[in-house]
GROMACS .gro file of C-alpha atoms in nm:
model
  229
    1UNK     CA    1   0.258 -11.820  20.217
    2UNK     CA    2   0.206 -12.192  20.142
    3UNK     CA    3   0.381 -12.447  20.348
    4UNK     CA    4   0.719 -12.542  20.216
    5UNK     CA    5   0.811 -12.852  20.020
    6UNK     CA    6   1.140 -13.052  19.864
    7UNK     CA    7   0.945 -13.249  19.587
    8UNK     CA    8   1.293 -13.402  19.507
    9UNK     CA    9   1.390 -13.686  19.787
   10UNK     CA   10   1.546 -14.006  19.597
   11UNK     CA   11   1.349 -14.318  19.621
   12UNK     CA   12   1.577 -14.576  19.743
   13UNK     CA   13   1.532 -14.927  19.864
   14UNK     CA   14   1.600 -14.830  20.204
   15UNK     CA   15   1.296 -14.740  20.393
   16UNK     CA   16   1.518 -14.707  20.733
   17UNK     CA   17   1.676 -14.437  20.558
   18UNK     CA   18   1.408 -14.306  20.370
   19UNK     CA   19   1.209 -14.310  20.700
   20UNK     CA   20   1.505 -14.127  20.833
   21UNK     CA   21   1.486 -13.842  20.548
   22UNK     CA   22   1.117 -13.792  20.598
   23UNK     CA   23   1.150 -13.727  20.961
   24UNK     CA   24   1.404 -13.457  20.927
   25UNK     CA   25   1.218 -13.293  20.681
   26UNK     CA   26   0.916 -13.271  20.922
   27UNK     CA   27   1.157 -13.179  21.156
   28UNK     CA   28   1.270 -12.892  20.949
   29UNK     CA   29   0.918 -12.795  20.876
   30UNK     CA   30   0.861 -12.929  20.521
   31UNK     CA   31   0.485 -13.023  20.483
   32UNK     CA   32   0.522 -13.205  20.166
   33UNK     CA   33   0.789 -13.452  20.035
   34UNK     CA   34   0.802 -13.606  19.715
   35UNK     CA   35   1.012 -13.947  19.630
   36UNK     CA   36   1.160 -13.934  19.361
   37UNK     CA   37   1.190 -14.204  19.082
   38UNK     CA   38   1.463 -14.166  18.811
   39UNK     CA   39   1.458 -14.370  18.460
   40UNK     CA   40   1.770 -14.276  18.253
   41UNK     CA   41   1.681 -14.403  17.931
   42UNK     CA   42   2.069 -14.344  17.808
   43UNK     CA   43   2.164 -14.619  18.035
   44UNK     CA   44   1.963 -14.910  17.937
   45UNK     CA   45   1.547 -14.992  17.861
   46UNK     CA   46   1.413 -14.978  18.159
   47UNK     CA   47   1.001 -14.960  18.211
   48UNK     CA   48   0.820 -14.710  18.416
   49UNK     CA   49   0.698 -14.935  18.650
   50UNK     CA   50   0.344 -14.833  18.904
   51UNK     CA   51   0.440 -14.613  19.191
   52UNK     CA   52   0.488 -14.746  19.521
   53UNK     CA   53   0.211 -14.609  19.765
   54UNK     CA   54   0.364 -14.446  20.059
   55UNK     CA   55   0.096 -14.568  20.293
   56UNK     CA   56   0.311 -14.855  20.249
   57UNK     CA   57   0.638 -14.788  20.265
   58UNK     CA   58   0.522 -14.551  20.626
   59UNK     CA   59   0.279 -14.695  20.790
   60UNK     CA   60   0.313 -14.403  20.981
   61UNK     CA   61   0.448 -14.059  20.913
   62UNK     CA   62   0.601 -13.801  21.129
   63UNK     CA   63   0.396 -13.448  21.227
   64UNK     CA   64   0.545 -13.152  21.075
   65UNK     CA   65   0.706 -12.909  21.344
   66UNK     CA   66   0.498 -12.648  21.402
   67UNK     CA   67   0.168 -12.850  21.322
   68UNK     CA   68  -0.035 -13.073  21.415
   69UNK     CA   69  -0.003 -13.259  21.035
   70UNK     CA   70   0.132 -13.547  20.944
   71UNK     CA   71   0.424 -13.454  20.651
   72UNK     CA   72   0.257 -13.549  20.313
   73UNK     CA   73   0.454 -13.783  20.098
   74UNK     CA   74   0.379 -13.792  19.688
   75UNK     CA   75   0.536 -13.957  19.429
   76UNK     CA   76   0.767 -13.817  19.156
   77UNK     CA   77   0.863 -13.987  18.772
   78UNK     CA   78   1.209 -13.813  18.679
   79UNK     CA   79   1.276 -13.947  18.301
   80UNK     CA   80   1.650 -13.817  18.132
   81UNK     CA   81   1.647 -13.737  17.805
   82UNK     CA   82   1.926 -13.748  17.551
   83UNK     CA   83   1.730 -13.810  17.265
   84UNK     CA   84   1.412 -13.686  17.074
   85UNK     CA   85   1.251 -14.050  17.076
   86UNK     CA   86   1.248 -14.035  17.438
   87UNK     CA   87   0.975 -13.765  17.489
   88UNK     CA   88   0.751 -13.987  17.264
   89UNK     CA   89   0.656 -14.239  17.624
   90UNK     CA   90   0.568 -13.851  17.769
   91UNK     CA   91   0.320 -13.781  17.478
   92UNK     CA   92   0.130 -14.157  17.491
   93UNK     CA   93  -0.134 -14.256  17.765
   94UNK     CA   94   0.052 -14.479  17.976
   95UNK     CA   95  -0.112 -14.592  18.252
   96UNK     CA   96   0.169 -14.625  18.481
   97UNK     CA   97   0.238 -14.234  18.438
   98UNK     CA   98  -0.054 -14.128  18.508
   99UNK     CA   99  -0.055 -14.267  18.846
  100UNK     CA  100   0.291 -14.044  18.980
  101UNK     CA  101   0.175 -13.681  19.115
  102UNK     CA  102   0.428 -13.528  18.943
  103UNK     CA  103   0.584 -13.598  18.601
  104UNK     CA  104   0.951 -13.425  18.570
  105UNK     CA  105   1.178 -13.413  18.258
  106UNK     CA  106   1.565 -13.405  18.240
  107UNK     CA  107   1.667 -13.220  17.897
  108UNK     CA  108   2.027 -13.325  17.839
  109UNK     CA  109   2.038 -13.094  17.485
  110UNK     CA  110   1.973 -12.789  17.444
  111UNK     CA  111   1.681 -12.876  17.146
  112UNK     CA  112   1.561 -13.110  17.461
  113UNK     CA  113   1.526 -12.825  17.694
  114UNK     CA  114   1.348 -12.587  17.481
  115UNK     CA  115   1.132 -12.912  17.365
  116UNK     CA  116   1.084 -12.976  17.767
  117UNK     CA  117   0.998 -12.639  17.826
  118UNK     CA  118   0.740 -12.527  17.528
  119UNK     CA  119   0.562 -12.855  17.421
  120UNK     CA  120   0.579 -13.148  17.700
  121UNK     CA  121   0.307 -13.181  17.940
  122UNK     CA  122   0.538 -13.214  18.211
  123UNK     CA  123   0.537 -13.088  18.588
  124UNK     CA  124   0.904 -13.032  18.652
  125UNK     CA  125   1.179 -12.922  18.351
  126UNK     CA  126   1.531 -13.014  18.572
  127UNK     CA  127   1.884 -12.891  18.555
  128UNK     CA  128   2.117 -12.960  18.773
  129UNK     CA  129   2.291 -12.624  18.939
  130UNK     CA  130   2.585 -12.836  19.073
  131UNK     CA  131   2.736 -12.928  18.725
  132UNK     CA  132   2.850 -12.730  18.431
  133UNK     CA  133   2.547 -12.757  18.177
  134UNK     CA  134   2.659 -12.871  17.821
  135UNK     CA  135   2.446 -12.577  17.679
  136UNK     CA  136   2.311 -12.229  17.759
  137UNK     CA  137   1.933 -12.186  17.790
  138UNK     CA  138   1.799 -11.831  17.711
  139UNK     CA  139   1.543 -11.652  17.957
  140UNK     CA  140   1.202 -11.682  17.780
  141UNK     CA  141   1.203 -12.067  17.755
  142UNK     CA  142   1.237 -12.051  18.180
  143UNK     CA  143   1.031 -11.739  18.237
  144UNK     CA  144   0.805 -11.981  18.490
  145UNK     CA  145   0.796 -12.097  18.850
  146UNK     CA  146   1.098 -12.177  18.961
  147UNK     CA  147   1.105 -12.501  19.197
  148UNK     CA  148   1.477 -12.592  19.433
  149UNK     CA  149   1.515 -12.915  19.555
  150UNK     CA  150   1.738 -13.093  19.729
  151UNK     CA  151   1.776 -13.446  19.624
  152UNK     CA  152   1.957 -13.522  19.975
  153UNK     CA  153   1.997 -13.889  20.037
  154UNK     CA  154   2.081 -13.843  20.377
  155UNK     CA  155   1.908 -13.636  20.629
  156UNK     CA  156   2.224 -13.407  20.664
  157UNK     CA  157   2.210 -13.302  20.327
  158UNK     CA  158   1.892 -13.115  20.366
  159UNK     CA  159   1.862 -12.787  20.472
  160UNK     CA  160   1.573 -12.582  20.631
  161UNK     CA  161   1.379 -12.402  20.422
  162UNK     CA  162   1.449 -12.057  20.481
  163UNK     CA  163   1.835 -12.163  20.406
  164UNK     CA  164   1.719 -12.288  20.074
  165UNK     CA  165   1.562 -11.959  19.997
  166UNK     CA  166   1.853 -11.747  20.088
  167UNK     CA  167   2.034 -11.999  19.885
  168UNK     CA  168   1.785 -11.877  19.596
  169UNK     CA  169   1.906 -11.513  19.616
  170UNK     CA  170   2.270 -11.617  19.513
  171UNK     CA  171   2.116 -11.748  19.172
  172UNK     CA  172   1.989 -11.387  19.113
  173UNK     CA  173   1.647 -11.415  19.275
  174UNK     CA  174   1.454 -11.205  19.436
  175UNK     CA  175   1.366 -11.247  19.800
  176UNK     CA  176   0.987 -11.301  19.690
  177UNK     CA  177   1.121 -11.564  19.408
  178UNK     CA  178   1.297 -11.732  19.644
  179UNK     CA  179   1.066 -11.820  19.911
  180UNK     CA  180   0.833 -11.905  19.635
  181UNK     CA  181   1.081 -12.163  19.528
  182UNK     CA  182   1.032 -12.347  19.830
  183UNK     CA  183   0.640 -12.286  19.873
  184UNK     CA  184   0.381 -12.152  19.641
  185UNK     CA  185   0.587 -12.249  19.329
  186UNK     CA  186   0.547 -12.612  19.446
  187UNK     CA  187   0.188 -12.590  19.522
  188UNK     CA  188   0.143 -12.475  19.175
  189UNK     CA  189   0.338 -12.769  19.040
  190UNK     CA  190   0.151 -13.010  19.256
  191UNK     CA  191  -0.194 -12.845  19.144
  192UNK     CA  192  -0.053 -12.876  18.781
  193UNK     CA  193   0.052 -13.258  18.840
  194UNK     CA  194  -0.361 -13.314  18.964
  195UNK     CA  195  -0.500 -13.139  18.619
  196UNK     CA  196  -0.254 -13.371  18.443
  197UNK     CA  197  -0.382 -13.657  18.613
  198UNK     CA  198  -0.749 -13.569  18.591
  199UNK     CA  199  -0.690 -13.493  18.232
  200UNK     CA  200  -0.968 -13.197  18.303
  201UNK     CA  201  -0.874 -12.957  18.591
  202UNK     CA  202  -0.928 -12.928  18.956
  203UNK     CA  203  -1.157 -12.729  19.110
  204UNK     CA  204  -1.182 -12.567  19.440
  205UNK     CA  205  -1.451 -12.464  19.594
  206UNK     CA  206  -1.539 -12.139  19.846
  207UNK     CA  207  -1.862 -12.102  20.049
  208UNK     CA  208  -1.979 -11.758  20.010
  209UNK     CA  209  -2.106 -11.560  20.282
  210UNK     CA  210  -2.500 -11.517  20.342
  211UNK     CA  211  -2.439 -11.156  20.362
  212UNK     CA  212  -2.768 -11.036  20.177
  213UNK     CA  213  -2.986 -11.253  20.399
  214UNK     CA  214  -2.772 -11.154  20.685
  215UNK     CA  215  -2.873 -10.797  20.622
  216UNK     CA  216  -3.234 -10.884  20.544
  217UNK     CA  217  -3.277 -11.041  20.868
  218UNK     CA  218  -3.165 -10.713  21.045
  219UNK     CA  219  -3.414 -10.515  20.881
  220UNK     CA  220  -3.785 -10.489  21.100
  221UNK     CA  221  -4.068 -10.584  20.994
  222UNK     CA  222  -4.240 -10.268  20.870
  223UNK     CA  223  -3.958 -10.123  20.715
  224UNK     CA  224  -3.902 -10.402  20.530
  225UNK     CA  225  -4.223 -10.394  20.432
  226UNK     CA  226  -4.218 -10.052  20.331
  227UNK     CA  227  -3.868 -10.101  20.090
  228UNK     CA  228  -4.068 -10.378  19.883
  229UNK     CA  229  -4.431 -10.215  19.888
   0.00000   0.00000   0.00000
């Protein structure tokens, strides 16, 4: 299984506390973090403004329990929508975008959600599980990964991540879905965040085993010689 992450931390202007946050989640054996930045266009105009690198804000970053890694920190752009004109800044070029790892959405209709969910080149469609939604979403829309956060402001408000996952099975998941929720599901959305970024895809790349000159090496002389006459 992949390492576990919370890609939902709130960026704040306190890096004592924010410091603090990142530590516990090392502590409880989260590999990756991601700080989160929320625009609420509802509110007032506000512009997404360039990421703050966090080799800045931690110069240097705690070592995951367990490992010997350093936690990895990324950056998240959380944009609420209440309105169809809002998705248009998703669907343009801007530069400032482009430099977050991950790109999440916050539907506040339902025409928003399904929009969020079929058409928006997006990371991360939210709801929030802790509030009565003002609609009802149906299952194919949300037949993907499924990502749980935490969005804990304080390091007492996160929980380990096996919690989280047994947390997962009183939504109706499975055990499998829920540990996924907390690992592989948010490798995939971190993977997904790089293609978006690269505007092409990433690629990995495997060596593959000599095997055949292995083998070939192993064979004498004469036979050899003999198998290729």
């Amino acid at each position: 299984m992949a390492g576990f992450a919370d890609l939902n931390v709130p960026q704040g202007s306190d890096r004592k506390g924010l410091q603090s946050l990142l530590e516990a989640a090392a502590h409880l054996g989260y590999s990756v973090v991601a700080l989160n930045h929320v625009i609420d266009f509802k509110e007032k105009k506000q512009d997404i403004i360039k990421p703050v690198s966090p080799s800045e804000l931690f110069p240097s970053l705690p070592i995951v329990q367990g490992t010997s890694k350093r936690i990895k920190v990324l950056t998240r752009l959380t944009l609420v929508v209440s309105d169809p004109s809002h998705c248009n800044l998703l669907r343009s070029t801007s530069a400032n975008i482009r430099l977050y790892d991950i790109i999440a959405v916050f539907p506040k209709t339902e025409k928003l959600f399904h929009i969020a969910c079929t058409t928006l080149d997006v990371d991360l469609v939210c709801i929030n599980v802790t509030e009565k939604l003002p609609f009802y979403f149906r299952r194919p829309p949300v037949n993907m990964n499924i990502v749980i956060s935490s969005a804990a402001e304080r390091p007492l408000e996160l929980r380990g991540p096996y919690d989280v996952a047994n947390l997962g099975l009183l939504f109706g998941l499975s055990e499998s879905e829920a540990k996924a929720a907390v690992s592989t599901n948010c490798r995939a959305t971190i993977l997904h965040g790089e293609t978006r970024k690269s505007a092409c895809g990433v690629v990995y790349t495997v060596k593959k085993p000599r095997k055949v000159e292995e083998e070939e090496t192993t064979v004498p002389a004469c036979k050899k010689a003999k198998t290729q006459a």
